[in-house]
CSV table of C-alpha atoms in Angstrom, one decimal:
chain,number,residue,atom,x,y,z
E,1,MET,CA,61.9,86.8,119.6
E,2,PRO,CA,65.5,85.4,120.1
E,3,ILE,CA,68.2,88.0,120.7
E,4,ALA,CA,71.1,87.6,118.2
E,5,LYS,CA,74.6,88.0,119.5
E,6,ASN,CA,75.4,91.0,117.2
E,7,SER,CA,72.0,92.6,118.1
E,8,PHE,CA,72.9,92.1,121.8
E,9,VAL,CA,76.3,93.7,121.4
E,10,ARG,CA,74.9,96.6,119.3
E,11,THR,CA,72.1,97.3,121.7
E,12,THR,CA,74.3,97.2,124.7
E,13,ALA,CA,76.8,99.5,123.1
E,14,VAL,CA,73.9,101.9,122.3
E,15,LEU,CA,72.6,101.8,125.8
E,16,ILE,CA,76.2,102.5,127.2
E,17,ILE,CA,76.6,105.4,124.8
E,18,ILE,CA,73.2,106.8,125.8
E,19,GLY,CA,74.0,106.3,129.5
E,20,ALA,CA,77.4,108.0,129.1
E,21,LEU,CA,75.9,111.0,127.1
E,22,ALA,CA,73.1,111.3,129.8
E,23,LEU,CA,75.7,111.3,132.6
E,24,LEU,CA,77.9,113.9,130.7
E,25,ALA,CA,74.8,116.0,130.1
E,26,ILE,CA,73.8,115.9,133.8
E,27,VAL,CA,77.4,116.7,134.9
E,28,GLY,CA,77.8,119.5,132.4
E,29,THR,CA,74.4,121.0,133.0
E,30,ASN,CA,74.9,120.8,136.8
E,31,ILE,CA,78.3,122.5,136.5
E,32,TRP,CA,76.8,125.3,134.4
E,33,LEU,CA,73.8,125.6,136.8
E,34,VAL,CA,76.2,125.7,139.8
E,35,GLY,CA,78.1,128.5,138.1
E,36,GLN,CA,74.9,130.4,137.5
E,37,ALA,CA,73.8,129.8,141.1
E,38,GLN,CA,77.2,131.2,142.2
E,39,ASN,CA,76.7,134.2,140.1
E,40,TYR,CA,73.2,134.8,141.6
E,41,PHE,CA,74.6,134.3,145.0
E,42,ASN,CA,77.3,136.8,144.4
E,43,ASN,CA,74.8,139.2,143.2
E,44,VAL,CA,72.8,138.8,146.4
E,45,ILE,CA,75.9,139.3,148.5
E,46,GLN,CA,76.8,142.4,146.5
E,47,ALA,CA,73.2,143.7,147.0
E,48,ARG,CA,73.3,142.9,150.7
E,49,ASP,CA,76.7,144.7,151.0
E,50,VAL,CA,75.2,147.8,149.2
E,51,ARG,CA,72.1,147.8,151.4
E,52,SER,CA,74.2,147.3,154.6
E,53,ALA,CA,76.6,150.1,153.7
E,54,ALA,CA,73.8,152.4,152.8
E,55,THR,CA,71.9,151.6,156.0
E,56,ASP,CA,74.9,152.0,158.2
E,57,LEU,CA,75.8,155.4,156.6
E,58,ARG,CA,72.2,156.7,157.0
E,59,LYS,CA,72.1,155.4,160.6
E,60,SER,CA,75.3,157.3,161.4
E,61,LEU,CA,74.0,160.5,159.8
E,62,GLN,CA,70.7,160.1,161.8
E,63,ASP,CA,72.7,159.6,165.0
E,64,MET,CA,74.8,162.8,164.3
E,65,GLU,CA,71.6,164.8,163.6
E,66,ALA,CA,69.9,163.4,166.8
E,67,GLY,CA,73.0,164.2,168.9
E,68,GLN,CA,73.1,167.8,167.3
E,69,ARG,CA,69.4,168.5,168.2
E,70,GLY,CA,69.6,167.0,171.7
E,71,TYR,CA,72.7,169.1,172.5
E,72,LEU,CA,71.1,172.3,171.0
E,73,LEU,CA,67.9,171.8,172.9
E,74,THR,CA,69.3,170.7,176.3
E,75,ASP,CA,72.8,172.1,176.4
E,76,ASP,CA,73.8,168.6,177.7
E,77,ALA,CA,77.2,167.6,176.4
E,78,ARG,CA,76.2,164.0,176.8
E,79,TYR,CA,74.2,164.3,173.5
E,80,LEU,CA,77.5,164.9,171.7
E,81,GLU,CA,78.7,161.4,172.4
E,82,PRO,CA,76.6,159.6,169.7
E,83,TYR,CA,77.4,162.6,167.4
E,84,GLN,CA,81.1,162.1,167.9
E,85,ALA,CA,81.0,158.3,167.6
E,86,SER,CA,79.0,158.5,164.4
E,87,ARG,CA,81.2,161.3,163.0
E,88,SER,CA,84.3,159.2,163.4
E,89,LYS,CA,82.7,156.4,161.2
E,90,ILE,CA,81.5,158.6,158.4
E,91,ALA,CA,84.7,158.5,156.3
E,92,ALA,CA,85.0,154.7,156.5
E,93,GLN,CA,81.3,154.3,155.7
E,94,TYR,CA,81.6,156.6,152.7
E,95,GLU,CA,84.4,154.4,151.4
E,96,ALA,CA,82.5,151.1,152.2
E,97,LEU,CA,79.4,152.4,150.3
E,98,GLU,CA,81.5,153.5,147.3
E,99,LYS,CA,83.3,150.2,147.2
E,100,ALA,CA,80.0,148.3,147.4
E,101,LEU,CA,78.5,150.4,144.5
E,102,ILE,CA,81.4,149.5,142.1
E,103,PRO,CA,79.5,146.7,140.4
E,104,TYR,CA,76.6,149.2,139.9
E,105,PRO,CA,77.8,152.0,137.5
E,106,GLN,CA,74.2,153.3,137.3
E,107,TYR,CA,74.5,154.5,140.9
E,108,HIS,CA,77.9,156.2,140.7
E,109,GLU,CA,76.3,159.6,139.8
E,110,ARG,CA,73.7,159.1,142.6
E,111,PHE,CA,76.5,158.3,145.0
E,112,ARG,CA,78.2,161.6,144.2
E,113,ASP,CA,75.0,163.5,144.8
E,114,LEU,CA,74.6,161.6,148.1
E,115,VAL,CA,78.1,162.6,149.2
E,116,SER,CA,77.5,166.2,148.2
E,117,ALA,CA,74.3,166.3,150.3
E,118,LEU,CA,75.8,164.5,153.2
E,119,ASP,CA,78.9,166.7,153.3
E,120,GLN,CA,76.7,169.8,153.4
E,121,LYS,CA,74.5,168.2,156.1
E,122,ILE,CA,77.6,167.2,158.2
E,123,ALA,CA,79.1,170.8,157.7
E,124,GLU,CA,75.7,172.3,158.8
E,125,ILE,CA,75.7,170.0,161.9
E,126,GLU,CA,79.3,170.8,162.8
E,127,THR,CA,78.8,174.6,162.3
E,128,THR,CA,75.7,174.7,164.6
E,129,ILE,CA,77.5,172.7,167.3
E,130,SER,CA,80.6,174.9,167.0
E,131,LEU,CA,78.5,178.2,167.3
E,132,TYR,CA,76.6,176.8,170.2
E,133,GLN,CA,79.8,175.9,172.0
E,134,ASP,CA,81.1,179.5,171.3
E,135,GLY,CA,78.0,180.9,173.1
E,136,ARG,CA,76.2,181.9,169.9
E,137,GLN,CA,73.2,179.7,170.6
E,138,ALA,CA,70.7,182.0,168.8
E,139,GLU,CA,72.7,182.0,165.7
E,140,ALA,CA,73.2,178.2,165.9
E,141,ILE,CA,69.4,177.6,166.4
E,142,GLY,CA,68.6,180.1,163.6
E,143,ILE,CA,70.7,178.0,161.2
E,144,VAL,CA,68.6,174.9,162.2
E,145,ARG,CA,65.4,176.7,161.7
E,146,THR,CA,66.2,177.6,158.1
E,147,ASP,CA,65.3,173.9,157.3
E,148,ARG,CA,68.2,173.7,155.0
E,149,GLY,CA,69.5,170.8,157.0
E,150,LYS,CA,66.1,169.1,156.7
E,151,ARG,CA,66.1,169.5,152.9
E,152,LEU,CA,69.6,168.1,152.7
E,153,MET,CA,68.5,165.2,154.9
E,154,ASP,CA,65.4,164.6,152.8
E,155,GLU,CA,67.5,164.6,149.6
E,156,ALA,CA,70.0,162.1,151.1
E,157,ASN,CA,67.1,159.9,152.4
E,158,LEU,CA,65.7,159.8,148.8
E,159,ILE,CA,68.9,158.6,147.5
E,160,PHE,CA,69.2,156.1,150.4
E,161,ASP,CA,65.7,154.8,149.8
E,162,GLY,CA,66.5,154.3,146.1
E,163,ILE,CA,69.7,152.5,146.7
E,164,ILE,CA,68.1,150.3,149.4
E,165,GLU,CA,65.0,149.5,147.4
E,166,ALA,CA,67.2,148.6,144.4
E,167,SER,CA,69.3,146.4,146.6
E,168,ASP,CA,66.2,144.8,148.0
E,169,ARG,CA,64.9,144.0,144.5
E,170,ARG,CA,68.2,142.7,143.5
E,171,MET,CA,68.4,140.4,146.5
E,172,VAL,CA,64.8,139.2,145.9
E,173,ALA,CA,65.6,138.6,142.2
E,174,GLY,CA,68.8,136.8,143.2
E,175,VAL,CA,67.0,134.6,145.7
E,176,GLU,CA,64.3,133.7,143.1
E,177,ASP,CA,66.9,133.0,140.5
E,178,GLN,CA,68.7,130.7,142.9
E,179,SER,CA,65.4,129.0,143.7
E,180,ALA,CA,64.8,128.5,140.0
E,181,ILE,CA,68.3,127.1,139.5
E,182,ASN,CA,67.9,124.7,142.4
E,183,SER,CA,64.6,123.6,140.9
E,184,ALA,CA,66.2,123.1,137.5
E,185,MET,CA,69.1,121.2,139.1
E,186,ARG,CA,66.6,119.0,140.9
E,187,TRP,CA,64.5,118.3,137.8
E,188,ILE,CA,67.6,117.7,135.6
E,189,THR,CA,69.0,115.3,138.3
E,190,ILE,CA,65.6,113.5,138.5
E,191,LEU,CA,65.2,113.3,134.6
E,192,GLY,CA,68.9,112.3,134.2
E,193,GLY,CA,68.6,109.7,137.0
E,194,LEU,CA,65.5,108.3,135.2
E,195,VAL,CA,67.3,108.2,131.9
E,196,ILE,CA,70.3,106.5,133.6
E,197,VAL,CA,67.9,104.1,135.5
E,198,GLY,CA,66.2,103.4,132.2
E,199,VAL,CA,69.4,102.7,130.4
E,200,VAL,CA,70.7,100.5,133.3
E,201,GLY,CA,67.4,98.8,133.4
E,202,GLY,CA,67.5,98.2,129.6
E,203,ALA,CA,71.0,96.9,129.8
E,204,VAL,CA,70.1,94.7,132.7
E,205,TRP,CA,67.0,93.5,130.8
E,206,MET,CA,69.1,92.8,127.7
E,207,ALA,CA,71.7,91.0,129.7
E,208,LEU,CA,69.1,88.9,131.6
E,209,ALA,CA,67.3,88.1,128.4
E,210,TYR,CA,70.4,87.1,126.5
E,211,THR,CA,71.6,85.1,129.5
E,212,ARG,CA,68.3,83.5,129.7
E,213,GLU,CA,68.4,82.6,126.0
E,214,LEU,CA,71.9,81.2,126.5
E,215,ILE,CA,70.7,79.2,129.4
E,216,ASN,CA,67.7,78.0,127.4
E,217,ALA,CA,69.9,77.2,124.4
E,218,ARG,CA,72.3,75.2,126.6
E,219,LEU,CA,69.4,73.4,128.3
E,220,GLU,CA,67.9,72.7,124.9
E,221,LEU,CA,71.2,71.4,123.6
E,222,GLU,CA,71.6,69.3,126.6
E,223,SER,CA,68.0,68.0,126.1
E,224,LEU,CA,68.8,67.3,122.5
E,225,ASN,CA,72.0,65.5,123.5
E,226,THR,CA,70.0,63.5,126.1
E,227,ASP,CA,67.3,62.7,123.7
E,228,LEU,CA,69.6,61.9,120.8
E,229,GLU,CA,70.2,58.4,122.0
E,230,GLU,CA,66.6,57.8,122.7
E,231,ARG,CA,65.7,59.1,119.2
E,232,VAL,CA,68.3,56.9,117.7
E,233,LYS,CA,66.8,54.0,119.6
E,234,GLU,CA,63.3,55.0,118.4
E,235,ARG,CA,64.4,55.3,114.8
E,236,THR,CA,66.3,52.0,115.1
E,237,GLN,CA,63.1,50.4,116.5
E,238,ASP,CA,61.1,52.0,113.7
E,239,LEU,CA,63.5,50.6,111.1
E,240,ILE,CA,63.3,47.1,112.7
E,241,GLN,CA,59.6,47.3,112.9
E,242,ALA,CA,59.4,48.6,109.3
E,243,ASN,CA,61.7,45.7,108.2
E,244,GLU,CA,59.5,43.2,110.0
E,245,GLU,CA,56.4,44.7,108.3
E,246,VAL,CA,58.2,44.5,104.9
E,247,GLN,CA,59.1,40.9,105.5
E,248,ARG,CA,55.5,40.1,106.8
E,249,PHE,CA,54.0,42.1,103.9
E,250,ALA,CA,56.3,40.2,101.4
E,251,TYR,CA,55.2,36.9,102.9
E,252,ILE,CA,51.6,37.8,102.9
E,253,VAL,CA,51.7,39.0,99.3
E,254,THR,CA,53.6,36.0,98.0
E,255,HIS,CA,51.4,33.6,99.9
E,256,ASP,CA,48.1,35.3,98.9
E,257,LEU,CA,49.2,35.8,95.3
E,258,ARG,CA,50.6,32.3,95.2
E,259,ALA,CA,47.3,30.7,96.1
E,260,PRO,CA,45.4,31.8,93.1
E,261,LEU,CA,48.4,31.3,90.9
E,262,VAL,CA,48.6,27.6,92.1
E,263,ASN,CA,44.9,27.3,91.3
E,264,ILE,CA,45.5,28.7,87.9
E,265,MET,CA,48.4,26.3,87.3
E,266,GLY,CA,46.5,23.3,88.6
E,267,PHE,CA,43.4,24.0,86.5
E,268,THR,CA,45.6,24.8,83.6
E,269,ALA,CA,47.1,21.3,83.8
E,270,GLU,CA,43.6,19.9,84.3
E,271,LEU,CA,42.5,21.9,81.3
E,272,ASP,CA,45.4,20.4,79.3
E,273,GLU,CA,44.2,16.9,80.2
E,274,THR,CA,40.6,17.9,79.3
E,275,MET,CA,41.7,19.2,75.9
E,276,LYS,CA,43.4,15.8,75.1
E,277,SER,CA,40.0,14.1,75.3
E,278,ILE,CA,38.4,16.7,73.2
E,279,GLN,CA,41.2,16.7,70.7
E,280,ALA,CA,41.0,12.9,70.4
E,281,TYR,CA,37.3,13.2,69.6
E,282,VAL,CA,37.7,16.2,67.2
E,283,LEU,CA,40.8,14.9,65.5
E,284,ALA,CA,39.9,11.2,65.1
E,285,ASP,CA,40.5,11.4,61.3
E,286,GLY,CA,37.8,8.9,60.6
E,287,GLU,CA,39.1,6.3,63.1
E,288,PRO,CA,36.3,4.9,65.2
E,289,LEU,CA,36.3,5.8,68.9
E,290,SER,CA,35.1,3.8,71.8
E,291,GLU,CA,32.0,4.5,73.7
E,292,GLN,CA,34.2,5.5,76.7
E,293,GLU,CA,36.3,7.9,74.6
E,294,ILE,CA,33.3,9.5,73.3
E,295,GLU,CA,31.7,9.8,76.7
E,296,ASP,CA,35.0,11.3,78.1
E,297,ALA,CA,35.1,13.9,75.4
E,298,ARG,CA,31.6,14.9,76.0
E,299,THR,CA,32.1,15.1,79.8
E,300,ALA,CA,35.3,17.2,79.2
E,301,ALA,CA,33.5,19.6,76.9
E,302,ALA,CA,30.4,19.9,79.0
E,303,GLU,CA,31.7,19.9,82.5
E,304,ASP,CA,35.4,19.8,83.0
E,305,LEU,CA,36.3,22.6,80.5
E,306,PRO,CA,33.8,25.2,81.9
E,307,GLU,CA,34.8,24.3,85.4
E,308,ALA,CA,38.5,24.8,84.8
E,309,ILE,CA,37.9,28.1,82.9
E,310,GLY,CA,35.6,29.3,85.7
E,311,PHE,CA,38.2,28.5,88.3
E,312,ILE,CA,40.9,30.2,86.3
E,313,ARG,CA,38.8,33.3,85.8
E,314,SER,CA,37.9,33.4,89.5
E,315,SER,CA,41.6,33.1,90.5
E,316,THR,CA,42.7,35.9,88.0
E,317,ARG,CA,40.0,38.1,89.4
E,318,LYS,CA,41.3,37.5,93.0
E,319,MET,CA,44.8,38.2,91.9
E,320,ASP,CA,43.7,41.4,90.2
E,321,GLY,CA,41.9,42.5,93.4
E,322,LEU,CA,45.0,41.7,95.5
E,323,ILE,CA,47.3,43.6,93.1
E,324,ASN,CA,44.9,46.6,93.1
E,325,ALA,CA,44.8,46.6,96.9
E,326,ILE,CA,48.6,46.6,97.0
E,327,LEU,CA,48.8,49.4,94.5
E,328,LYS,CA,46.2,51.4,96.5
E,329,ILE,CA,48.2,51.2,99.7
E,330,SER,CA,51.4,51.9,97.8
E,331,ARG,CA,49.9,55.0,96.2
E,332,GLU,CA,48.6,56.2,99.7
E,333,GLY,CA,52.1,55.7,101.2
E,334,ARG,CA,53.7,58.0,98.4
E,335,ARG,CA,51.0,60.7,98.5
E,336,PRO,CA,52.6,63.9,100.0
E,337,LEU,CA,50.9,65.2,103.2
E,338,LYS,CA,49.2,68.6,103.2
E,339,PRO,CA,49.3,70.0,106.7
E,340,GLU,CA,46.4,72.3,107.7
E,341,GLN,CA,44.5,73.6,110.7
E,342,ILE,CA,41.8,71.0,111.5
E,343,ASP,CA,38.9,71.2,113.9
E,344,LEU,CA,39.0,67.6,115.0
E,345,LYS,CA,35.5,67.7,116.5
E,346,ALA,CA,34.0,69.0,113.3
E,347,LEU,CA,35.9,66.4,111.2
E,348,LEU,CA,34.7,63.5,113.4
E,349,GLU,CA,31.1,64.8,113.3
E,350,ALA,CA,31.3,65.0,109.5
E,351,THR,CA,32.7,61.4,109.4
E,352,ALA,CA,30.0,60.1,111.8
E,353,ALA,CA,27.3,61.6,109.6
E,354,THR,CA,28.3,59.2,106.8
E,355,VAL,CA,27.2,56.2,108.8
E,356,HIS,CA,24.4,57.9,110.7
E,357,HIS,CA,21.7,56.2,108.6
E,358,GLN,CA,23.0,52.7,109.2
E,359,VAL,CA,23.4,53.3,112.9
E,360,SER,CA,20.0,54.9,113.3
E,361,GLU,CA,18.3,52.0,111.6
E,362,THR,CA,19.5,49.8,114.5
E,363,GLY,CA,18.3,52.3,117.1
E,364,GLY,CA,21.8,53.1,118.0
E,365,GLU,CA,23.8,56.4,118.2
E,366,VAL,CA,27.3,57.8,117.7
E,367,GLY,CA,28.7,59.9,120.7
E,368,ILE,CA,31.5,62.3,120.2
E,369,GLU,CA,33.5,64.0,123.0
E,370,VAL,CA,36.5,66.1,122.0
E,371,ASP,CA,38.5,68.1,124.4
E,372,VAL,CA,41.4,69.3,122.2
E,373,PRO,CA,42.1,72.5,120.3
E,374,GLU,CA,42.7,72.5,116.6
E,375,ILE,CA,45.5,70.3,115.4
E,376,VAL,CA,47.7,70.5,112.3
E,377,SER,CA,47.4,67.4,110.2
E,378,ASP,CA,46.5,66.0,106.7
E,379,ARG,CA,42.7,66.1,106.3
E,380,LEU,CA,42.4,63.4,103.7
E,381,SER,CA,44.3,60.9,105.8
E,382,LEU,CA,42.2,61.6,108.8
E,383,ASP,CA,39.0,61.3,106.8
E,384,GLN,CA,40.1,57.8,105.5
E,385,ILE,CA,41.2,56.6,109.0
E,386,PHE,CA,38.1,57.4,110.8
E,387,GLY,CA,35.9,56.5,107.8
E,388,ASN,CA,37.4,53.0,107.7
E,389,LEU,CA,37.0,52.5,111.5
E,390,LEU,CA,33.4,53.6,111.5
E,391,ASP,CA,32.6,51.5,108.4
E,392,ASN,CA,34.1,48.4,110.3
E,393,ALA,CA,32.1,49.3,113.5
E,394,VAL,CA,28.9,49.2,111.3
E,395,LYS,CA,30.0,46.2,109.3
E,396,TYR,CA,31.0,44.0,112.2
E,397,ARG,CA,28.1,44.9,114.6
E,398,ALA,CA,26.5,42.5,116.9
E,399,VAL,CA,23.1,41.7,115.3
E,400,ASP,CA,21.3,41.3,118.7
E,401,ARG,CA,21.8,44.9,119.8
E,402,PRO,CA,21.7,48.6,118.5
E,403,ILE,CA,25.0,49.9,117.3
E,404,GLU,CA,26.8,52.1,119.9
E,405,ILE,CA,29.9,54.0,118.9
E,406,ARG,CA,31.9,56.3,121.2
E,407,ILE,CA,34.6,58.6,120.0
E,408,SER,CA,36.7,60.6,122.4
E,409,ALA,CA,39.8,62.8,122.0
E,410,ARG,CA,42.1,64.3,124.7
E,411,ARG,CA,45.5,65.9,124.8
E,412,GLU,CA,48.6,63.8,125.9
E,413,LEU,CA,52.1,64.7,126.9
E,414,ALA,CA,54.8,65.5,124.4
E,415,GLY,CA,52.5,67.3,122.0
E,416,ARG,CA,50.3,64.3,121.1
E,417,VAL,CA,46.6,63.7,121.1
E,418,ARG,CA,44.8,60.5,121.8
E,419,ILE,CA,41.6,59.4,120.0
E,420,ASP,CA,39.6,56.4,121.1
E,421,VAL,CA,37.0,54.9,118.8
E,422,SER,CA,34.9,52.3,120.6
E,423,ASP,CA,32.0,50.1,119.5
E,424,ASN,CA,29.8,47.4,121.0
E,425,GLY,CA,30.3,45.0,118.1
E,426,ARG,CA,31.5,41.3,117.9
E,427,GLY,CA,34.9,41.9,119.3
E,428,ILE,CA,38.3,40.5,118.2
E,429,PRO,CA,40.1,37.6,119.8
E,430,SER,CA,43.4,38.6,121.6
E,431,GLN,CA,45.4,36.4,119.2
E,432,ASP,CA,44.2,38.4,116.3
E,433,TYR,CA,45.0,41.9,117.7
E,434,GLU,CA,48.1,42.3,115.5
E,435,ARG,CA,46.9,40.0,112.6
E,436,VAL,CA,43.9,42.3,111.7
E,437,PHE,CA,46.4,45.0,110.8
E,438,ASP,CA,48.1,42.8,108.3
E,439,LEU,CA,47.2,43.0,104.6
E,440,PHE,CA,44.6,40.6,103.4
E,441,ARG,CA,44.0,39.2,107.0
E,442,ARG,CA,40.6,39.3,108.7
E,443,SER,CA,39.3,37.9,112.0
E,444,GLY,CA,36.3,36.0,113.0
E,445,SER,CA,33.4,34.9,110.8
E,446,GLN,CA,33.9,35.9,107.1
E,447,ASP,CA,30.2,36.8,106.6
E,448,GLN,CA,31.0,40.3,105.3
E,449,PRO,CA,32.4,41.2,102.0
E,450,GLY,CA,36.0,42.5,102.0
E,451,GLU,CA,39.6,41.9,101.1
E,452,GLY,CA,41.2,42.5,104.5
E,453,ILE,CA,42.9,45.7,103.5
E,454,GLY,CA,41.0,48.3,105.6
E,455,LEU,CA,42.9,48.1,108.9
E,456,ALA,CA,46.1,47.7,107.1
E,457,HIS,CA,45.4,50.8,105.2
E,458,VAL,CA,44.5,52.7,108.4
E,459,ARG,CA,47.7,51.7,110.2
E,460,THR,CA,49.7,52.8,107.1
E,461,LEU,CA,47.9,56.2,107.2
E,462,VAL,CA,48.3,56.7,111.0
E,463,ARG,CA,52.0,55.9,110.9
E,464,GLY,CA,52.4,58.2,107.9
E,465,LEU,CA,51.1,61.0,110.1
E,466,GLY,CA,53.7,60.1,112.8
E,467,GLY,CA,51.3,58.2,115.0
E,468,ASP,CA,50.4,54.6,116.0
E,469,ILE,CA,47.2,52.6,116.4
E,470,THR,CA,46.5,49.9,118.8
E,471,LEU,CA,43.4,48.1,119.9
E,472,SER,CA,41.8,46.4,122.9
E,473,SER,CA,38.8,44.1,122.5
E,474,GLU,CA,36.6,41.6,124.2
E,475,VAL,CA,34.8,39.0,122.1
E,476,GLY,CA,31.1,39.6,122.2
E,477,GLN,CA,31.4,43.0,123.9
E,478,GLY,CA,33.1,45.3,121.5
E,479,THR,CA,36.4,46.9,120.4
E,480,THR,CA,38.3,50.1,121.1
E,481,PHE,CA,40.9,51.4,118.6
E,482,THR,CA,43.3,53.9,120.2
E,483,ILE,CA,45.1,56.3,117.8
E,484,MET,CA,48.0,58.5,119.1
E,485,LEU,CA,48.8,61.4,116.8
E,486,PRO,CA,51.1,64.5,117.0
E,487,THR,CA,49.2,67.7,117.4
E,488,ASP,CA,51.4,69.2,114.6
E,489,VAL,CA,52.3,66.8,111.8
E,490,ARG,CA,54.9,69.4,110.5
E,491,VAL,CA,57.3,68.5,113.4
E,492,PHE,CA,57.1,64.8,112.3
E,493,MET,CA,57.6,65.8,108.7
E,494,ARG,CA,60.7,67.9,109.5
E,495,ARG,CA,62.2,65.1,111.6
E,496,ASN,CA,61.8,62.7,108.8
E,497,GLY,CA,62.7,65.0,106.0
E,498,LYS,CA,59.3,65.0,104.3
């Protein structure tokens, strides 16, 4: 279907709007997803900081406890080195953990419990070391054996475990959320890209289709301009041909109508002379007539008068037949065409069936070979065209051999179809090829009834369908009539305003 300019503009505008909206949606969605990804990333970082601060604080406390126990058991001052190193970090690690837990209000209470337990544990460690250094080893070991330090450490470890596990869960959730965001961004980008590719593809297709139609329209216009002069020449040639036909038709009509009219005029004059003899005999008024006058009157009444009337009657009949033939062709020329889909092979087979009996009586046959699809034409005109040609093939057969009729049809260039109707009849001399298509003109021996209007009628019908008919023949061998017709008579009708 052709693409109208307004439709092209509207469709292109819609595609551009869709592409712009898709691009805005992709950009907006990606910006939002990037923000979400950043939030999840920040959550992961915060959880990592909490976990790191809790782990560092617990490790320092464990190092302090290990140093305490090693010193109390071995009395080796070297064990106090890790204790002292960790003890110096505790305050900063408290602060780091407290700061890391700011985004998590639910852990603030737990942090205070943790600090309380750790303060008591650290105090217990410092007390035992101080007592041991003062020589009160038994008292120091006794404090350790009360398991109070262990209970405080267990309590702190529970809080540490809770904080660390919560941090781990939060980090895992953050990573999963980030993965989901990445997947969503990937799919949105893919889908958005497909939409944009579709929009661009649609726009490109529309542009190419519109451009192709513009190119085709330009080529068609150039073709029309190129063919215009040729069409003008063709129409001019058609007009010249039509004018020649009119002149030839006028000559034939006047000549053929004049002949019986001259006969009528001549025999009317003779009839007038004949009537003088009869009148002299009838109107004698008692005056005696000579033997010659009486004999002339009798001859006129018995012979001359019937002969003249017979010739006059014959001439008028001939004139009436000629006038009826002219009227028949005139009516056919004015009849409006009725285009319809026609199966040419079926139509030719039906027409051949009308002469099958005459052909089969001679031992002959009618062969039909059609290699064309359905055409659009006027069925009545085609029936009369092929009916006349087959009737002529039977009428003007060669008496010394069976009738053989061959009908073939094939497609030609420029939307036309060629139909050949061949017979093995008497043939037509080359000098009569054009003459046989004239009205009231016949070729060869006139031993068959007819008025010489059949082929004239056929050519009128063929040209009325936008085609032409020619013949080739060899005397004594047969004749081939070639008909060229448009495959769609509606094209011819539109060109000629029918």
